[in-house]
Amino acid sequence: MTSSLQKSSLTHVTMPTSSSLRVLALLAGVAFVFAELPPGCQDGAHLPATIFDPLKAHLERTPNKFPVYLRLYELEQFVNNATLIQGYGFSPEQTVALGSLFNDGGLFDQLVLDGALTTLGPHVLGLASTDGANLLELSSSMNTRIDILKAIVNVTLDLDSGSELYVKSFTGFLYQEEAKSIIADATPYGCAFGNTTLVKRLAFVIDTSGSMSTTFPGPKGAPVSRLSFVQEQLVSQLENHLDSDQEFNIIRFSTAVTAWAPGVKPVTAANVQSASEYANKLVADGSTNMLAGLQRAMQDPRVEGIYLLTDGAPNGPKQAIIDAVVAWSKGKKPVFPTAFMAGTAGDWMQELAEKTGGTFRKINA
């Protein structure tokens, strides 16, 4: 069955701002409150309005009542179609806006709301706890709120400071205690990489060029270098967000390319410790030989996906990198690129994500 989204005419509209989404929420009678993501996690690459607005309008026109839940089907078709989603993810405001389209009614409506947020989960670039609280408030069922919490807790980037908002969204001692337990067991994905369980065998390809020594005000207010922030995020990802049946490698590039291991290795306590030590010893120096780093990862026949992070323009033509990586990928190895405080210099990597089936992240200062 072909999604009718593929037949839709995508007209140009102006990119909505956070303030305009707040106005839309108020007009709809929904008291949403939006917050900024933590320093080092400011999203700059969510789905453009030229794609998001027609998607939202299409879903609004699609039935979402028992027994025909086409709206959820259409959402699933969109996020699973690389041609439609074009390598982008959803911002917090977009996630709340789409979640609000799934009605809170009878038992089946509750299940569809839960299904919609579970579908969105892998494509959400990150949430602040206020955004998550908005999503929880979409349902009047405490059981559905528990399911929603499970779907969003690991994409909540300020969970340490904002968890109380989640607990307050539940009424009744037992539900509040269950929410506290879910939060206590959670280990939110780092904003630099997101969900790294989407492919079984992956390579982290990390830029360690000289510009990665540049500092910015970190999450705790003190200046941190770009590389030290990424090192912390990478180690957390290794320790908390790889499944026991996955395999991984770390490849760093600057002027030259080196790797933690010759190829991907199983996720074991010893390997995670060794890789973490390797990551913590990385030093920022040299130029940005990205193509060589990506080639090293692609040459491992066991690698099934690449998480690329860089803060600047690469050596050599960007289109040549895209063409080479797409050819190496053969449609089977998605690249999930993160432009980390690269400004507009990293925007070209959206095409890299789109053509390989990955998701593009752009983190602003």
mmCIF file of C-alpha atoms in Angstrom:
data_model
loop_
_atom_site.group_PDB
_atom_site.id
_atom_site.type_symbol
_atom_site.label_atom_id
_atom_site.label_comp_id
_atom_site.label_asym_id
_atom_site.label_seq_id
_atom_site.Cartn_x
_atom_site.Cartn_y
_atom_site.Cartn_z
ATOM 1 C CA MET A 1 0.000 0.000 0.000
ATOM 2 C CA THR A 2 1.418 3.371 -1.027
ATOM 3 C CA SER A 3 1.139 6.182 1.503
ATOM 4 C CA SER A 4 -0.921 9.109 0.239
ATOM 5 C CA LEU A 5 1.830 11.336 1.623
ATOM 6 C CA GLN A 6 3.865 10.385 -1.439
ATOM 7 C CA LYS A 7 1.134 11.901 -3.617
ATOM 8 C CA SER A 8 0.897 15.154 -1.638
ATOM 9 C CA SER A 9 2.098 18.452 -3.032
ATOM 10 C CA LEU A 10 4.646 19.945 -0.637
ATOM 11 C CA THR A 11 4.161 23.694 -0.802
ATOM 12 C CA HIS A 12 6.684 26.154 0.602
ATOM 13 C CA VAL A 13 5.843 27.646 4.001
ATOM 14 C CA THR A 14 7.818 29.657 6.518
ATOM 15 C CA MET A 15 9.766 27.780 9.203
ATOM 16 C CA PRO A 16 7.736 27.909 12.441
ATOM 17 C CA THR A 17 9.493 29.282 15.480
ATOM 18 C CA SER A 18 9.097 28.092 19.058
ATOM 19 C CA SER A 19 7.001 31.192 19.753
ATOM 20 C CA SER A 20 4.639 30.516 16.834
ATOM 21 C CA LEU A 21 4.137 26.943 18.031
ATOM 22 C CA ARG A 22 3.308 28.304 21.481
ATOM 23 C CA VAL A 23 0.650 30.540 19.897
ATOM 24 C CA LEU A 24 -0.820 27.599 17.967
ATOM 25 C CA ALA A 25 -0.964 25.580 21.171
ATOM 26 C CA LEU A 26 -2.778 28.376 22.997
ATOM 27 C CA LEU A 27 -5.252 28.782 20.153
ATOM 28 C CA ALA A 28 -5.949 25.066 20.394
ATOM 29 C CA GLY A 29 -6.640 25.456 24.095
ATOM 30 C CA VAL A 30 -3.602 23.436 25.128
ATOM 31 C CA ALA A 31 -1.317 24.960 27.763
ATOM 32 C CA PHE A 32 2.008 23.728 26.403
ATOM 33 C CA VAL A 33 5.234 25.088 27.873
ATOM 34 C CA PHE A 34 8.446 24.735 25.873
ATOM 35 C CA ALA A 35 12.009 24.969 27.168
ATOM 36 C CA GLU A 36 15.443 25.154 25.629
ATOM 37 C CA LEU A 37 17.684 22.118 25.612
ATOM 38 C CA PRO A 38 20.838 22.099 27.770
ATOM 39 C CA PRO A 39 24.047 23.831 26.558
ATOM 40 C CA GLY A 40 25.834 21.714 23.989
ATOM 41 C CA CYS A 41 22.510 20.205 22.891
ATOM 42 C CA GLN A 42 20.781 23.056 21.055
ATOM 43 C CA ASP A 43 19.060 21.515 18.027
ATOM 44 C CA GLY A 44 19.571 23.199 14.675
ATOM 45 C CA ALA A 45 18.519 20.563 12.155
ATOM 46 C CA HIS A 46 14.967 19.434 12.754
ATOM 47 C CA LEU A 47 12.472 18.711 9.979
ATOM 48 C CA PRO A 48 11.987 21.898 7.900
ATOM 49 C CA ALA A 49 8.561 23.492 7.814
ATOM 50 C CA THR A 50 8.337 22.724 4.096
ATOM 51 C CA ILE A 51 8.117 19.036 5.080
ATOM 52 C CA PHE A 52 6.662 19.203 8.594
ATOM 53 C CA ASP A 53 3.669 21.456 7.917
ATOM 54 C CA PRO A 54 2.293 19.347 5.018
ATOM 55 C CA LEU A 55 2.848 16.211 7.134
ATOM 56 C CA LYS A 56 0.903 17.680 10.040
ATOM 57 C CA ALA A 57 -1.885 18.923 7.758
ATOM 58 C CA HIS A 58 -2.105 15.512 6.084
ATOM 59 C CA LEU A 59 -2.332 13.711 9.413
ATOM 60 C CA GLU A 60 -5.040 16.107 10.585
ATOM 61 C CA ARG A 61 -7.124 15.107 7.569
ATOM 62 C CA THR A 62 -6.560 11.382 8.140
ATOM 63 C CA PRO A 63 -9.042 9.312 10.231
ATOM 64 C CA ASN A 64 -7.908 8.439 13.737
ATOM 65 C CA LYS A 65 -10.958 6.860 15.317
ATOM 66 C CA PHE A 66 -11.824 3.236 15.984
ATOM 67 C CA PRO A 67 -11.925 1.047 13.931
ATOM 68 C CA VAL A 68 -9.835 2.909 11.318
ATOM 69 C CA TYR A 69 -6.560 4.279 12.671
ATOM 70 C CA LEU A 70 -5.013 5.421 9.393
ATOM 71 C CA ARG A 71 -3.301 8.373 11.064
ATOM 72 C CA LEU A 72 -0.871 6.130 12.941
ATOM 73 C CA TYR A 73 -0.264 4.107 9.786
ATOM 74 C CA GLU A 74 0.540 7.251 7.808
ATOM 75 C CA LEU A 75 2.940 8.462 10.520
ATOM 76 C CA GLU A 76 4.732 5.106 10.480
ATOM 77 C CA GLN A 77 4.966 5.240 6.681
ATOM 78 C CA PHE A 78 6.489 8.706 6.831
ATOM 79 C CA VAL A 79 9.211 8.021 9.394
ATOM 80 C CA ASN A 80 10.197 4.771 7.669
ATOM 81 C CA ASN A 81 10.487 6.356 4.211
ATOM 82 C CA ALA A 82 13.928 7.911 3.664
ATOM 83 C CA THR A 83 12.635 9.854 0.645
ATOM 84 C CA LEU A 84 10.000 11.559 2.769
ATOM 85 C CA ILE A 85 11.868 12.217 6.019
ATOM 86 C CA GLN A 86 15.057 13.176 4.129
ATOM 87 C CA GLY A 87 17.491 12.453 6.947
ATOM 88 C CA TYR A 88 15.864 14.844 9.431
ATOM 89 C CA GLY A 89 14.608 14.293 12.982
ATOM 90 C CA PHE A 90 11.844 15.975 14.996
ATOM 91 C CA SER A 91 12.351 18.942 17.318
ATOM 92 C CA PRO A 92 10.712 18.969 20.781
ATOM 93 C CA GLU A 93 7.977 21.320 19.544
ATOM 94 C CA GLN A 94 7.312 19.154 16.482
ATOM 95 C CA THR A 95 7.113 16.041 18.644
ATOM 96 C CA VAL A 96 4.521 17.650 20.920
ATOM 97 C CA ALA A 97 2.562 18.994 17.932
ATOM 98 C CA LEU A 98 2.360 15.551 16.310
ATOM 99 C CA GLY A 99 1.601 13.815 19.590
ATOM 100 C CA SER A 100 -1.342 16.156 20.120
ATOM 101 C CA LEU A 101 -2.947 14.841 16.912
ATOM 102 C CA PHE A 102 -3.595 11.460 18.479
ATOM 103 C CA ASN A 103 -6.835 11.717 20.390
ATOM 104 C CA ASP A 104 -7.257 10.842 24.027
ATOM 105 C CA GLY A 105 -10.491 8.893 24.169
ATOM 106 C CA GLY A 106 -11.398 5.275 24.772
ATOM 107 C CA LEU A 107 -9.096 2.331 25.365
ATOM 108 C CA PHE A 108 -8.095 1.952 21.728
ATOM 109 C CA ASP A 109 -7.396 5.676 21.338
ATOM 110 C CA GLN A 110 -5.029 5.433 24.313
ATOM 111 C CA LEU A 111 -3.153 2.596 22.630
ATOM 112 C CA VAL A 112 -2.846 4.590 19.400
ATOM 113 C CA LEU A 113 -1.453 7.603 21.282
ATOM 114 C CA ASP A 114 1.124 5.321 22.885
ATOM 115 C CA GLY A 115 1.915 3.822 19.463
ATOM 116 C CA ALA A 116 2.390 7.251 17.908
ATOM 117 C CA LEU A 117 4.919 8.361 20.506
ATOM 118 C CA THR A 118 6.731 5.016 20.305
ATOM 119 C CA THR A 119 6.925 5.510 16.517
ATOM 120 C CA LEU A 120 8.314 9.029 16.911
ATOM 121 C CA GLY A 121 10.833 8.027 19.605
ATOM 122 C CA PRO A 122 13.816 6.965 17.425
ATOM 123 C CA HIS A 123 13.456 10.143 15.350
ATOM 124 C CA VAL A 124 13.203 12.688 18.193
ATOM 125 C CA LEU A 125 16.381 14.760 18.422
ATOM 126 C CA GLY A 126 15.868 15.417 22.120
ATOM 127 C CA LEU A 127 13.350 16.695 24.658
ATOM 128 C CA ALA A 128 13.478 18.981 27.646
ATOM 129 C CA SER A 129 11.470 17.753 30.624
ATOM 130 C CA THR A 130 8.844 20.449 30.009
ATOM 131 C CA ASP A 131 8.312 19.003 26.520
ATOM 132 C CA GLY A 132 7.976 15.520 27.984
ATOM 133 C CA ALA A 133 5.454 16.774 30.544
ATOM 134 C CA ASN A 134 3.424 18.251 27.668
ATOM 135 C CA LEU A 135 3.342 14.820 26.026
ATOM 136 C CA LEU A 136 2.280 13.103 29.231
ATOM 137 C CA GLU A 137 -0.584 15.571 29.626
ATOM 138 C CA LEU A 138 -2.004 14.480 26.262
ATOM 139 C CA SER A 139 -3.480 11.418 27.954
ATOM 140 C CA SER A 140 -5.900 11.216 30.867
ATOM 141 C CA SER A 141 -5.003 7.560 31.477
ATOM 142 C CA MET A 142 -2.255 6.965 34.036
ATOM 143 C CA ASN A 143 -1.425 3.626 32.375
ATOM 144 C CA THR A 144 -0.922 5.320 29.020
ATOM 145 C CA ARG A 145 1.190 8.022 30.681
ATOM 146 C CA ILE A 146 3.428 5.275 32.064
ATOM 147 C CA ASP A 147 3.860 3.890 28.540
ATOM 148 C CA ILE A 148 4.565 7.365 27.162
ATOM 149 C CA LEU A 149 7.137 7.959 29.895
ATOM 150 C CA LYS A 150 8.919 4.749 28.895
ATOM 151 C CA ALA A 151 8.978 5.952 25.275
ATOM 152 C CA ILE A 152 10.419 9.413 26.023
ATOM 153 C CA VAL A 153 12.539 9.088 29.157
ATOM 154 C CA ASN A 154 15.778 8.269 27.324
ATOM 155 C CA VAL A 155 15.437 11.225 24.945
ATOM 156 C CA THR A 156 14.934 13.672 27.834
ATOM 157 C CA LEU A 157 18.206 15.577 27.943
ATOM 158 C CA ASP A 158 17.644 17.394 31.253
ATOM 159 C CA LEU A 159 16.245 14.420 33.168
ATOM 160 C CA ASP A 160 18.479 15.002 36.216
ATOM 161 C CA SER A 161 17.032 18.454 36.839
ATOM 162 C CA GLY A 162 13.551 17.982 35.398
ATOM 163 C CA SER A 163 12.439 14.550 36.585
ATOM 164 C CA GLU A 164 10.095 16.023 39.195
ATOM 165 C CA LEU A 165 7.940 17.426 36.380
ATOM 166 C CA TYR A 166 7.373 13.880 35.162
ATOM 167 C CA VAL A 167 6.465 12.560 38.592
ATOM 168 C CA LYS A 168 3.975 15.396 39.088
ATOM 169 C CA SER A 169 2.192 14.343 35.904
ATOM 170 C CA PHE A 170 0.903 11.248 37.712
ATOM 171 C CA THR A 171 -1.839 11.015 40.304
ATOM 172 C CA GLY A 172 -1.893 8.251 42.862
ATOM 173 C CA PHE A 173 0.950 6.934 44.980
ATOM 174 C CA LEU A 174 1.508 3.736 42.982
ATOM 175 C CA TYR A 175 1.733 5.534 39.626
ATOM 176 C CA GLN A 176 4.115 8.118 41.057
ATOM 177 C CA GLU A 177 6.318 5.370 42.469
ATOM 178 C CA GLU A 178 6.340 3.554 39.125
ATOM 179 C CA ALA A 179 7.292 6.790 37.380
ATOM 180 C CA LYS A 180 10.126 7.324 39.879
ATOM 181 C CA SER A 181 11.364 3.784 39.219
ATOM 182 C CA ILE A 182 11.356 4.307 35.430
ATOM 183 C CA ILE A 183 13.257 7.571 35.851
ATOM 184 C CA ALA A 184 15.770 6.021 38.262
ATOM 185 C CA ASP A 185 16.539 3.233 35.775
ATOM 186 C CA ALA A 186 16.824 5.608 32.799
ATOM 187 C CA THR A 187 20.092 6.603 31.138
ATOM 188 C CA PRO A 188 19.217 9.350 28.619
ATOM 189 C CA TYR A 189 20.936 9.270 25.244
ATOM 190 C CA GLY A 190 23.589 11.906 24.750
ATOM 191 C CA CYS A 191 22.556 14.658 22.366
ATOM 192 C CA ALA A 192 25.764 14.212 20.363
ATOM 193 C CA PHE A 193 24.796 10.755 19.069
ATOM 194 C CA GLY A 194 21.199 9.962 20.035
ATOM 195 C CA ASN A 195 20.004 6.368 19.871
ATOM 196 C CA THR A 196 22.926 4.126 18.919
ATOM 197 C CA THR A 197 20.991 0.851 19.083
ATOM 198 C CA LEU A 198 19.439 1.321 15.635
ATOM 199 C CA VAL A 199 22.186 -0.769 13.989
ATOM 200 C CA LYS A 200 23.787 -3.878 15.453
ATOM 201 C CA ARG A 201 27.402 -3.245 14.371
ATOM 202 C CA LEU A 202 28.470 0.389 14.385
ATOM 203 C CA ALA A 203 31.509 2.611 14.138
ATOM 204 C CA PHE A 204 31.857 5.960 15.883
ATOM 205 C CA VAL A 205 33.858 8.221 13.533
ATOM 206 C CA ILE A 206 35.095 11.221 15.535
ATOM 207 C CA ASP A 207 36.707 14.463 14.373
ATOM 208 C CA THR A 208 39.777 15.294 16.493
ATOM 209 C CA SER A 209 41.075 18.159 14.357
ATOM 210 C CA GLY A 210 42.566 21.260 15.978
ATOM 211 C CA SER A 211 39.274 23.170 16.033
ATOM 212 C CA MET A 212 37.847 20.607 18.469
ATOM 213 C CA SER A 213 39.915 22.338 21.161
ATOM 214 C CA THR A 214 37.621 25.407 20.922
ATOM 215 C CA THR A 215 35.732 26.031 24.167
ATOM 216 C CA PHE A 216 32.091 26.905 24.862
ATOM 217 C CA PRO A 217 29.976 27.344 28.035
ATOM 218 C CA GLY A 218 29.212 23.765 29.061
ATOM 219 C CA PRO A 219 26.134 22.277 30.747
ATOM 220 C CA LYS A 220 27.404 23.381 34.176
ATOM 221 C CA GLY A 221 28.311 26.877 33.018
ATOM 222 C CA ALA A 222 32.095 26.420 33.016
ATOM 223 C CA PRO A 223 33.998 26.527 29.701
ATOM 224 C CA VAL A 224 34.647 23.110 28.156
ATOM 225 C CA SER A 225 36.348 22.195 24.918
ATOM 226 C CA ARG A 226 34.318 20.683 22.137
ATOM 227 C CA LEU A 227 36.415 17.536 22.299
ATOM 228 C CA SER A 228 36.091 17.092 26.059
ATOM 229 C CA PHE A 229 32.293 17.450 25.775
ATOM 230 C CA VAL A 230 32.206 14.864 22.980
ATOM 231 C CA GLN A 231 34.511 12.539 24.931
ATOM 232 C CA GLU A 232 32.134 12.621 27.886
ATOM 233 C CA GLN A 233 29.165 11.964 25.613
ATOM 234 C CA LEU A 234 30.953 9.148 23.804
ATOM 235 C CA VAL A 235 32.011 7.377 26.995
ATOM 236 C CA SER A 236 28.476 7.648 28.362
ATOM 237 C CA GLN A 237 27.169 6.199 25.109
ATOM 238 C CA LEU A 238 29.580 3.259 25.368
ATOM 239 C CA GLU A 239 28.772 2.564 29.011
ATOM 240 C CA ASN A 240 25.006 3.076 28.928
ATOM 241 C CA HIS A 241 23.588 2.842 25.419
ATOM 242 C CA LEU A 242 25.003 -0.165 23.651
ATOM 243 C CA ASP A 243 23.164 -3.468 23.913
ATOM 244 C CA SER A 244 24.996 -6.649 24.857
ATOM 245 C CA ASP A 245 24.470 -8.133 21.376
ATOM 246 C CA GLN A 246 25.998 -5.135 19.560
ATOM 247 C CA GLU A 247 29.531 -4.669 18.230
ATOM 248 C CA PHE A 248 31.362 -1.347 17.911
ATOM 249 C CA ASN A 249 34.556 0.497 17.074
ATOM 250 C CA ILE A 250 35.913 4.041 17.480
ATOM 251 C CA ILE A 251 37.741 5.692 14.583
ATOM 252 C CA ARG A 252 39.268 9.148 14.973
ATOM 253 C CA PHE A 253 40.392 11.391 12.167
ATOM 254 C CA SER A 254 42.350 14.610 11.888
ATOM 255 C CA THR A 255 45.264 14.791 9.469
ATOM 256 C CA ALA A 256 45.682 11.031 9.907
ATOM 257 C CA VAL A 257 43.286 8.240 10.914
ATOM 258 C CA THR A 258 43.603 5.796 13.799
ATOM 259 C CA ALA A 259 41.179 3.342 15.385
ATOM 260 C CA TRP A 260 40.597 1.753 18.758
ATOM 261 C CA ALA A 261 40.453 -1.693 17.139
ATOM 262 C CA PRO A 262 41.068 -3.205 13.683
ATOM 263 C CA GLY A 263 37.325 -3.815 13.360
ATOM 264 C CA VAL A 264 34.132 -3.910 15.383
ATOM 265 C CA LYS A 265 34.326 -5.807 18.654
ATOM 266 C CA PRO A 266 31.606 -7.195 20.951
ATOM 267 C CA VAL A 267 30.124 -5.117 23.739
ATOM 268 C CA THR A 268 31.780 -6.572 26.825
ATOM 269 C CA ALA A 269 32.800 -4.901 30.072
ATOM 270 C CA ALA A 270 36.482 -5.223 29.129
ATOM 271 C CA ASN A 271 35.971 -3.794 25.622
ATOM 272 C CA VAL A 272 33.863 -0.896 26.875
ATOM 273 C CA GLN A 273 36.500 -0.032 29.471
ATOM 274 C CA SER A 274 39.294 -0.242 26.890
ATOM 275 C CA ALA A 275 37.360 1.877 24.359
ATOM 276 C CA SER A 276 36.495 4.441 27.036
ATOM 277 C CA GLU A 277 40.163 4.779 27.944
ATOM 278 C CA TYR A 278 40.977 5.236 24.253
ATOM 279 C CA ALA A 279 38.273 7.908 23.909
ATOM 280 C CA ASN A 280 39.484 9.818 26.955
ATOM 281 C CA LYS A 281 43.010 10.022 25.541
ATOM 282 C CA LEU A 282 41.994 11.664 22.256
ATOM 283 C CA VAL A 283 43.731 14.980 21.537
ATOM 284 C CA ALA A 284 42.589 17.800 19.241
ATOM 285 C CA ASP A 285 45.194 18.526 16.574
ATOM 286 C CA GLY A 286 45.611 18.684 12.801
ATOM 287 C CA SER A 287 43.249 19.041 9.840
ATOM 288 C CA THR A 288 39.891 17.410 8.981
ATOM 289 C CA ASN A 289 40.513 14.338 6.804
ATOM 290 C CA MET A 290 36.905 13.137 7.070
ATOM 291 C CA LEU A 291 36.883 11.067 3.899
ATOM 292 C CA ALA A 292 39.719 8.884 5.184
ATOM 293 C CA GLY A 293 37.916 8.353 8.498
ATOM 294 C CA LEU A 294 34.698 7.338 6.769
ATOM 295 C CA GLN A 295 36.582 5.103 4.355
ATOM 296 C CA ARG A 296 38.223 3.298 7.272
ATOM 297 C CA ALA A 297 34.796 2.592 8.771
ATOM 298 C CA MET A 298 33.246 1.536 5.468
ATOM 299 C CA GLN A 299 36.114 -0.863 4.768
ATOM 300 C CA ASP A 300 35.114 -2.982 7.765
ATOM 301 C CA PRO A 301 32.692 -5.485 6.155
ATOM 302 C CA ARG A 302 30.954 -6.041 9.493
ATOM 303 C CA VAL A 303 30.040 -2.386 10.068
ATOM 304 C CA GLU A 304 26.315 -1.805 9.505
ATOM 305 C CA GLY A 305 26.110 1.887 10.388
ATOM 306 C CA ILE A 306 28.288 4.900 11.169
ATOM 307 C CA TYR A 307 27.861 7.653 13.764
ATOM 308 C CA LEU A 308 29.914 10.575 12.458
ATOM 309 C CA LEU A 309 30.707 13.693 14.493
ATOM 310 C CA THR A 310 32.594 16.740 13.235
ATOM 311 C CA ASP A 311 32.778 20.448 14.019
ATOM 312 C CA GLY A 312 33.923 21.856 10.700
ATOM 313 C CA ALA A 313 34.337 21.714 6.973
ATOM 314 C CA PRO A 314 36.306 18.699 5.729
ATOM 315 C CA ASN A 315 39.421 18.590 3.623
ATOM 316 C CA GLY A 316 38.437 18.311 -0.026
ATOM 317 C CA PRO A 317 35.125 18.730 -1.886
ATOM 318 C CA LYS A 318 32.024 17.892 0.139
ATOM 319 C CA GLN A 319 30.138 16.447 -2.829
ATOM 320 C CA ALA A 320 33.004 14.059 -3.456
ATOM 321 C CA ILE A 321 32.650 12.784 0.111
ATOM 322 C CA ILE A 322 28.898 12.304 -0.309
ATOM 323 C CA ASP A 323 29.338 10.475 -3.610
ATOM 324 C CA ALA A 324 32.069 8.198 -2.242
ATOM 325 C CA VAL A 325 30.198 7.327 0.960
ATOM 326 C CA VAL A 326 26.933 6.651 -0.888
ATOM 327 C CA ALA A 327 28.819 4.330 -3.239
ATOM 328 C CA TRP A 328 30.513 2.521 -0.355
ATOM 329 C CA SER A 329 27.254 2.293 1.583
ATOM 330 C CA LYS A 330 25.300 0.663 -1.265
ATOM 331 C CA GLY A 331 22.119 1.505 0.595
ATOM 332 C CA LYS A 332 23.030 -0.864 3.439
ATOM 333 C CA LYS A 333 25.157 1.260 5.799
ATOM 334 C CA PRO A 334 23.365 4.389 7.091
ATOM 335 C CA VAL A 335 25.437 7.331 8.252
ATOM 336 C CA PHE A 336 24.156 9.323 11.253
ATOM 337 C CA PRO A 337 26.134 12.591 11.029
ATOM 338 C CA THR A 338 26.318 15.220 13.762
ATOM 339 C CA ALA A 339 27.490 18.733 12.886
ATOM 340 C CA PHE A 340 28.749 19.823 16.283
ATOM 341 C CA MET A 341 28.885 23.625 16.592
ATOM 342 C CA ALA A 342 29.896 23.820 12.941
ATOM 343 C CA GLY A 343 27.424 26.561 12.007
ATOM 344 C CA THR A 344 26.379 26.387 8.369
ATOM 345 C CA ALA A 345 29.630 24.563 7.524
ATOM 346 C CA GLY A 346 27.999 21.269 8.496
ATOM 347 C CA ASP A 347 24.662 21.651 6.699
ATOM 348 C CA TRP A 348 25.860 19.610 3.732
ATOM 349 C CA MET A 349 25.817 16.473 5.897
ATOM 350 C CA GLN A 350 22.005 16.431 5.804
ATOM 351 C CA GLU A 351 22.362 15.144 2.245
ATOM 352 C CA LEU A 352 24.786 12.494 3.487
ATOM 353 C CA ALA A 353 22.194 11.308 6.011
ATOM 354 C CA GLU A 354 19.359 11.436 3.474
ATOM 355 C CA LYS A 355 21.196 9.428 0.813
ATOM 356 C CA THR A 356 22.395 6.718 3.199
ATOM 357 C CA GLY A 357 19.252 6.423 5.362
ATOM 358 C CA GLY A 358 20.591 8.002 8.558
ATOM 359 C CA THR A 359 19.479 10.979 10.657
ATOM 360 C CA PHE A 360 21.235 14.350 10.625
ATOM 361 C CA ARG A 361 21.929 16.233 13.853
ATOM 362 C CA LYS A 362 23.105 19.816 14.053
ATOM 363 C CA ILE A 363 24.080 21.081 17.466
ATOM 364 C CA ASN A 364 24.508 24.819 17.914
ATOM 365 C CA ALA A 365 26.492 26.669 20.546
#
